[in-house]
C-alpha positions as a Python dict, from the first residue, in 0.01 Angstrom:
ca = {
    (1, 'X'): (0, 0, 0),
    (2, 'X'): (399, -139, 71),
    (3, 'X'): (487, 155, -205),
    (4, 'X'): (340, 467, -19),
    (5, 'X'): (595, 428, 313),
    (6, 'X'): (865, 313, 84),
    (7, 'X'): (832, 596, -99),
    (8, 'X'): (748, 836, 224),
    (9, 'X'): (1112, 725, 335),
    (10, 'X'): (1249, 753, -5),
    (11, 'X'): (1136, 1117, -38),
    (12, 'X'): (1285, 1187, 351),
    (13, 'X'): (1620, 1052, 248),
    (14, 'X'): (1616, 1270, -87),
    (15, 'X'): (1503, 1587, 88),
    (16, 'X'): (1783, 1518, 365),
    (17, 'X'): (2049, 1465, 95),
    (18, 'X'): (1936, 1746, -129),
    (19, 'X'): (1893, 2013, 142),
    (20, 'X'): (2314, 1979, 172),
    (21, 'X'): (2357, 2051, -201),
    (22, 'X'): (2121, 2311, -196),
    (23, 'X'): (2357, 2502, 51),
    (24, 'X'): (2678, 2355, -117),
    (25, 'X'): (2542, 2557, -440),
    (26, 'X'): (2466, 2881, -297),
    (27, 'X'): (2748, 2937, -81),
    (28, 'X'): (2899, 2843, -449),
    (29, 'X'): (2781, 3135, -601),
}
């Protein structure tokens, strides 16, 4: 049970840090 919210704030961090790349790389190419 202590893994699932770890992980549910875990995957919110990654998605708020990878959203920034993701528009770092198109406006890239």
């Amino acid at each position: 049970m202590p893994f699932i919210p770890r992980f549910g704030l875990g995957d919110t961090g990654k998605v708020v840090l990878l959203v920034p790349q993701l528009d770092v790389i198109e406006q890239n190419r």
